[in-house]
mmCIF file of C-alpha atoms in Angstrom:
data_model
loop_
_atom_site.group_PDB
_atom_site.id
_atom_site.type_symbol
_atom_site.label_atom_id
_atom_site.label_comp_id
_atom_site.label_asym_id
_atom_site.label_seq_id
_atom_site.Cartn_x
_atom_site.Cartn_y
_atom_site.Cartn_z
ATOM 1 C CA ASP A 1 -5.595 -0.362 5.216
ATOM 2 C CA SER A 2 -5.737 3.174 3.815
ATOM 3 C CA MET A 3 -2.844 2.503 1.445
ATOM 4 C CA GLY A 4 -5.119 -0.041 -0.210
ATOM 5 C CA GLU A 5 -8.492 1.663 0.124
ATOM 6 C CA PHE A 6 -7.231 5.111 -0.921
ATOM 7 C CA SER A 7 -5.673 3.659 -4.087
ATOM 8 C CA ALA A 8 -9.235 3.272 -5.445
ATOM 9 C CA ASN A 9 -8.814 1.783 -8.917
ATOM 10 C CA VAL A 10 -5.689 3.735 -9.864
ATOM 11 C CA LEU A 11 -3.762 0.506 -10.484
ATOM 12 C CA GLU A 12 -5.790 0.185 -13.669
ATOM 13 C CA THR A 13 -4.203 3.458 -14.812
ATOM 14 C CA TYR A 14 -0.687 2.258 -14.055
ATOM 15 C CA CYS A 15 -1.027 -1.370 -15.132
ATOM 16 C CA ALA A 16 -2.292 -1.553 -18.686
ATOM 17 C CA GLY A 17 -4.876 -4.305 -19.058
ATOM 18 C CA ALA A 18 -5.561 -4.761 -15.344
ATOM 19 C CA GLU A 19 -9.053 -5.009 -13.817
ATOM 20 C CA VAL A 20 -8.998 -4.006 -10.154
ATOM 21 C CA LYS A 21 -11.281 -5.091 -7.314
ATOM 22 C CA ASN A 22 -10.439 -2.858 -4.367
ATOM 23 C CA ALA A 23 -11.163 -4.527 -1.021
ATOM 24 C CA GLY A 24 -9.008 -2.179 1.068
ATOM 25 C CA LEU A 25 -10.323 -1.127 4.474
ATOM 26 C CA ALA A 26 -8.801 2.072 5.871
ATOM 27 C CA GLY A 27 -7.811 2.002 9.500
ATOM 28 C CA THR A 28 -7.295 -1.732 9.691
ATOM 29 C CA LYS A 29 -4.188 -3.388 11.067
ATOM 30 C CA ALA A 30 -2.421 -6.641 10.255
ATOM 31 C CA GLU A 31 -3.911 -8.160 13.386
ATOM 32 C CA ASP A 32 -7.402 -7.315 12.049
ATOM 33 C CA TRP A 33 -6.702 -9.159 8.818
ATOM 34 C CA ALA A 34 -5.334 -12.085 10.830
ATOM 35 C CA ASN A 35 -8.215 -12.398 13.277
ATOM 36 C CA ASP A 36 -11.320 -10.316 12.584
ATOM 37 C CA ILE A 37 -11.696 -9.917 8.832
ATOM 38 C CA ASN A 38 -13.118 -12.738 6.755
ATOM 39 C CA ALA A 39 -14.541 -13.222 3.276
ATOM 40 C CA ASP A 40 -17.798 -11.512 4.292
ATOM 41 C CA ALA A 41 -15.938 -8.218 4.691
ATOM 42 C CA VAL A 42 -15.026 -8.186 1.022
ATOM 43 C CA ASN A 43 -18.325 -9.623 -0.215
ATOM 44 C CA GLY A 44 -18.960 -8.155 -3.662
ATOM 45 C CA CYS A 45 -15.347 -8.266 -4.723
ATOM 46 C CA GLY A 46 -15.656 -11.685 -6.299
ATOM 47 C CA SER A 47 -14.151 -14.993 -5.332
ATOM 48 C CA SER A 48 -11.500 -15.585 -7.974
ATOM 49 C CA PHE A 49 -8.382 -13.449 -8.379
ATOM 50 C CA ASP A 50 -5.261 -13.742 -10.508
ATOM 51 C CA TYR A 51 -3.164 -11.555 -8.242
ATOM 52 C CA VAL A 52 -3.714 -10.125 -4.759
ATOM 53 C CA TRP A 53 -1.967 -6.974 -3.514
ATOM 54 C CA MET A 54 -1.962 -6.852 0.286
ATOM 55 C CA SER A 55 -1.330 -3.765 2.383
ATOM 56 C CA PHE A 56 -1.267 -3.951 6.173
ATOM 57 C CA GLY A 57 1.171 -3.314 9.006
ATOM 58 C CA GLY A 58 1.358 0.478 8.857
ATOM 59 C CA ASN A 59 -1.330 1.096 11.463
ATOM 60 C CA ASP A 60 0.165 -1.586 13.721
ATOM 61 C CA MET A 61 3.392 0.431 13.744
ATOM 62 C CA LEU A 62 1.737 3.845 14.080
ATOM 63 C CA GLU A 63 -0.394 2.662 17.007
ATOM 64 C CA SER A 64 2.367 0.821 18.818
ATOM 65 C CA ASP A 65 3.563 2.269 22.105
ATOM 66 C CA GLY A 66 6.106 4.923 21.265
ATOM 67 C CA CYS A 67 6.408 3.682 17.693
ATOM 68 C CA SER A 68 8.524 0.936 19.184
ATOM 69 C CA MET A 69 7.340 -2.191 17.367
ATOM 70 C CA THR A 70 10.262 -4.366 16.380
ATOM 71 C CA ALA A 71 10.750 -5.976 12.985
ATOM 72 C CA GLU A 72 10.310 -9.371 14.623
ATOM 73 C CA THR A 73 6.896 -8.446 16.060
ATOM 74 C CA MET A 74 5.856 -6.927 12.749
ATOM 75 C CA GLN A 75 6.897 -10.103 10.951
ATOM 76 C CA SER A 76 4.740 -12.227 13.246
ATOM 77 C CA LYS A 77 1.671 -10.010 12.785
ATOM 78 C CA VAL A 78 2.052 -9.804 9.008
ATOM 79 C CA THR A 79 2.640 -13.542 8.659
ATOM 80 C CA ALA A 80 -0.627 -14.245 10.466
ATOM 81 C CA ALA A 81 -2.471 -11.772 8.243
ATOM 82 C CA ILE A 82 -0.987 -13.236 5.057
ATOM 83 C CA ASN A 83 -2.032 -16.707 6.093
ATOM 84 C CA ASN A 84 -5.627 -15.615 6.712
ATOM 85 C CA VAL A 85 -5.824 -13.798 3.374
ATOM 86 C CA LYS A 86 -4.483 -16.805 1.530
ATOM 87 C CA THR A 87 -6.680 -19.308 3.370
ATOM 88 C CA ASN A 88 -9.963 -17.548 4.019
ATOM 89 C CA ILE A 89 -10.283 -14.222 2.200
ATOM 90 C CA ALA A 90 -8.697 -14.551 -1.246
ATOM 91 C CA PRO A 91 -7.482 -18.133 -1.708
ATOM 92 C CA GLY A 92 -6.114 -19.566 -4.897
ATOM 93 C CA ALA A 93 -4.464 -16.517 -6.471
ATOM 94 C CA THR A 94 -1.519 -17.066 -8.788
ATOM 95 C CA LYS A 95 0.619 -14.713 -6.719
ATOM 96 C CA TYR A 96 0.305 -12.416 -3.714
ATOM 97 C CA LEU A 97 2.165 -9.121 -3.479
ATOM 98 C CA MET A 98 3.229 -6.810 -0.671
ATOM 99 C CA THR A 99 4.970 -3.479 -1.306
ATOM 100 C CA CYS A 100 5.258 -2.034 2.183
ATOM 101 C CA TYR A 101 4.957 1.793 2.092
ATOM 102 C CA CYS A 102 6.851 4.805 0.903
ATOM 103 C CA GLN A 103 8.737 6.469 3.702
ATOM 104 C CA PRO A 104 6.326 9.256 4.853
ATOM 105 C CA LYS A 105 6.922 12.872 3.882
ATOM 106 C CA SER A 106 6.865 13.852 7.581
ATOM 107 C CA ALA A 107 5.538 12.738 10.924
ATOM 108 C CA GLU A 108 1.845 13.074 11.615
ATOM 109 C CA SER A 109 0.972 15.615 14.275
ATOM 110 C CA GLY A 110 1.479 14.062 17.692
ATOM 111 C CA SER A 111 2.820 10.787 16.320
ATOM 112 C CA ALA A 112 5.626 8.987 18.127
ATOM 113 C CA CYS A 113 6.876 7.899 14.703
ATOM 114 C CA ASN A 114 8.563 11.278 14.471
ATOM 115 C CA THR A 115 11.914 10.503 12.850
ATOM 116 C CA PRO A 116 12.644 8.663 9.599
ATOM 117 C CA GLU A 117 14.680 6.077 11.489
ATOM 118 C CA LYS A 118 11.706 4.942 13.591
ATOM 119 C CA THR A 119 9.803 3.672 10.534
ATOM 120 C CA VAL A 120 12.552 1.285 9.373
ATOM 121 C CA PRO A 121 11.347 -1.821 11.296
ATOM 122 C CA LEU A 122 7.985 -1.623 9.493
ATOM 123 C CA CYS A 123 9.222 -2.630 6.075
ATOM 124 C CA ALA A 124 11.937 -4.853 7.507
ATOM 125 C CA GLY A 125 9.261 -6.912 9.271
ATOM 126 C CA ILE A 126 6.977 -7.029 6.251
ATOM 127 C CA LYS A 127 9.834 -8.174 4.024
ATOM 128 C CA ALA A 128 10.798 -10.878 6.536
ATOM 129 C CA ALA A 129 7.237 -12.206 6.539
ATOM 130 C CA CYS A 130 7.111 -12.281 2.738
ATOM 131 C CA ASP A 131 10.467 -14.012 2.517
ATOM 132 C CA LEU A 132 9.048 -16.917 4.514
ATOM 133 C CA ASP A 133 6.243 -17.562 2.007
ATOM 134 C CA SER A 134 6.984 -18.643 -1.556
ATOM 135 C CA ASP A 135 3.523 -17.515 -2.685
ATOM 136 C CA VAL A 136 4.199 -13.916 -1.701
ATOM 137 C CA GLU A 137 6.341 -11.457 -3.658
ATOM 138 C CA TYR A 138 7.852 -8.490 -1.838
ATOM 139 C CA VAL A 139 8.601 -5.347 -3.844
ATOM 140 C CA ASP A 140 10.272 -2.710 -1.703
ATOM 141 C CA SER A 141 8.627 0.719 -2.061
ATOM 142 C CA PHE A 142 10.273 2.339 0.968
ATOM 143 C CA GLU A 143 12.492 4.641 -1.116
ATOM 144 C CA SER A 144 10.168 4.966 -4.130
ATOM 145 C CA CYS A 145 8.941 8.426 -3.114
ATOM 146 C CA GLY A 146 12.379 9.913 -2.493
ATOM 147 C CA GLY A 147 12.865 9.004 1.157
ATOM 148 C CA SER A 148 15.297 6.695 2.890
ATOM 149 C CA SER A 149 16.029 5.232 6.319
ATOM 150 C CA SER A 150 17.400 8.620 7.364
ATOM 151 C CA ALA A 151 15.286 11.102 5.363
ATOM 152 C CA TRP A 152 11.613 11.789 4.823
ATOM 153 C CA SER A 153 10.161 11.420 1.322
ATOM 154 C CA ASN A 154 9.468 14.077 -1.272
ATOM 155 C CA PRO A 155 6.258 15.955 -0.346
ATOM 156 C CA GLY A 156 5.137 16.096 -3.970
ATOM 157 C CA TYR A 157 3.999 12.472 -3.807
ATOM 158 C CA PHE A 158 1.739 12.847 -0.760
ATOM 159 C CA GLU A 159 -1.800 13.945 0.038
ATOM 160 C CA ASP A 160 -0.813 14.482 3.676
ATOM 161 C CA ALA A 161 1.994 13.329 5.952
ATOM 162 C CA ILE A 162 1.588 9.608 5.227
ATOM 163 C CA HIS A 163 -1.013 9.097 2.471
ATOM 164 C CA LEU A 164 -0.023 9.091 -1.178
ATOM 165 C CA ASN A 165 -1.556 11.202 -3.909
ATOM 166 C CA LYS A 166 -1.873 9.926 -7.469
ATOM 167 C CA ARG A 167 1.756 10.722 -8.236
ATOM 168 C CA GLY A 168 2.839 8.656 -5.264
ATOM 169 C CA TYR A 169 0.771 5.658 -6.323
ATOM 170 C CA CYS A 170 2.289 6.048 -9.784
ATOM 171 C CA LYS A 171 5.780 5.787 -8.276
ATOM 172 C CA VAL A 172 4.835 2.614 -6.437
ATOM 173 C CA PHE A 173 2.870 0.799 -9.123
ATOM 174 C CA THR A 174 5.156 1.565 -12.067
ATOM 175 C CA GLN A 175 8.148 -0.144 -10.471
ATOM 176 C CA ALA A 176 9.481 -2.690 -12.954
ATOM 177 C CA ALA A 177 9.019 -5.626 -10.573
ATOM 178 C CA ILE A 178 5.318 -4.851 -10.102
ATOM 179 C CA GLN A 179 4.755 -4.308 -13.800
ATOM 180 C CA THR A 180 6.324 -7.699 -14.488
ATOM 181 C CA LEU A 181 4.489 -9.533 -11.694
ATOM 182 C CA PHE A 182 1.078 -8.253 -12.789
ATOM 183 C CA GLN A 183 1.928 -8.747 -16.470
ATOM 184 C CA CYS A 184 1.015 -5.143 -17.238
ATOM 185 C CA GLY A 185 0.931 -4.050 -20.857
ATOM 186 C CA GLU A 186 3.846 -1.966 -22.064
ATOM 187 C CA ARG A 187 3.293 1.770 -21.499
ATOM 188 C CA ALA A 188 5.441 4.769 -20.623
ATOM 189 C CA TYR A 189 4.684 6.748 -17.430
ATOM 190 C CA ASP A 190 5.764 10.180 -16.225
ATOM 191 C CA CYS A 191 4.761 10.159 -12.565
ATOM 192 C CA ASP A 192 6.120 13.610 -11.748
ATOM 193 C CA ASN A 193 3.718 15.212 -14.229
ATOM 194 C CA GLU A 194 0.619 13.270 -13.238
ATOM 195 C CA ASP A 195 -2.430 14.998 -11.787
ATOM 196 C CA CYS A 196 -2.630 14.533 -8.009
ATOM 197 C CA THR A 197 -6.372 13.890 -7.633
ATOM 198 C CA MET A 198 -7.554 10.343 -7.019
ATOM 199 C CA THR A 199 -10.839 9.081 -8.472
ATOM 200 C CA GLY A 200 -12.662 5.758 -8.622
ATOM 201 C CA TYR A 201 -13.990 5.381 -5.091
ATOM 202 C CA ASN A 202 -17.478 4.678 -6.387
ATOM 203 C CA LEU A 203 -16.051 1.590 -8.130
ATOM 204 C CA GLN A 204 -14.723 -0.047 -4.950
ATOM 205 C CA CYS A 205 -16.191 -3.327 -3.833
ATOM 206 C CA ALA A 206 -15.291 -2.719 -0.157
ATOM 207 C CA GLY A 207 -14.202 0.224 1.950
ATOM 208 C CA ASP A 208 -15.779 3.655 1.544
ATOM 209 C CA ALA A 209 -17.462 3.763 -1.859
ATOM 210 C CA SER A 210 -19.831 6.592 -0.896
ATOM 211 C CA LYS A 211 -17.774 9.198 -2.719
ATOM 212 C CA ASP A 212 -16.360 9.109 -6.209
ATOM 213 C CA GLU A 213 -13.173 11.081 -5.583
ATOM 214 C CA TYR A 214 -11.172 12.910 -2.951
ATOM 215 C CA ASP A 215 -8.778 15.816 -3.035
ATOM 216 C CA GLY A 216 -5.399 14.237 -3.454
ATOM 217 C CA GLY A 217 -3.727 17.319 -2.062
ATOM 218 C CA SER A 218 -2.265 20.283 -3.844
ATOM 219 C CA CYS A 219 0.390 19.278 -6.322
ATOM 220 C CA THR A 220 3.525 20.289 -4.452
ATOM 221 C CA ALA A 221 6.523 20.681 -6.725
ATOM 222 C CA ILE A 222 8.688 17.599 -7.087
ATOM 223 C CA ASN A 223 12.147 18.407 -5.819
ATOM 224 C CA GLY A 224 15.378 16.539 -6.080
ATOM 225 C CA GLY A 225 15.571 15.128 -2.581
ATOM 226 C CA GLY A 226 13.638 14.072 0.467
ATOM 227 C CA GLY A 227 11.046 16.467 1.873
#
């Protein structure tokens, strides 16, 4: 989904020694990755991967009637998507990773997901799906950008209401569990002082590679609490 596609190749910045093949497809849902997306969709990304980071489920929640999808329904959708990725799209990786999403900085205009509490089943369902599969590691990013189950995240980590800027991706990818899983080289990071602009779109092997960067949003000051 957009969490994956919009990350471009920034993981290379925040995981020393990594080489990234970005096969993210903005706008897709877990049910797309379970049923409609196959290896042809990521043709050009290669066929052998050490680690696979998967991001889906967010659009399923956002597009559910009244933002009412339960954790149990989310688990079922994500499990089906994981199985298709492992079997048909990117088989044979050493490990698969899901991080869920940072709590948004606010609701999107007109969205039924209009309180922090309504987003909680999203990550709960994703975690439940990962817990059922020994090949999949779950690293919880829900509170990584300053939010919680009852508060929106810090706006300084976001390009808009729900999409991260470079600082936000830094907060997600520099978590110790991700650094360890991907065997990243040792390096110190200061996410709050990173530039916000994302680059590297022209290096993607799927998704929208027609542009080489996008405006990651003005660098809103990082404050001490949720936005």
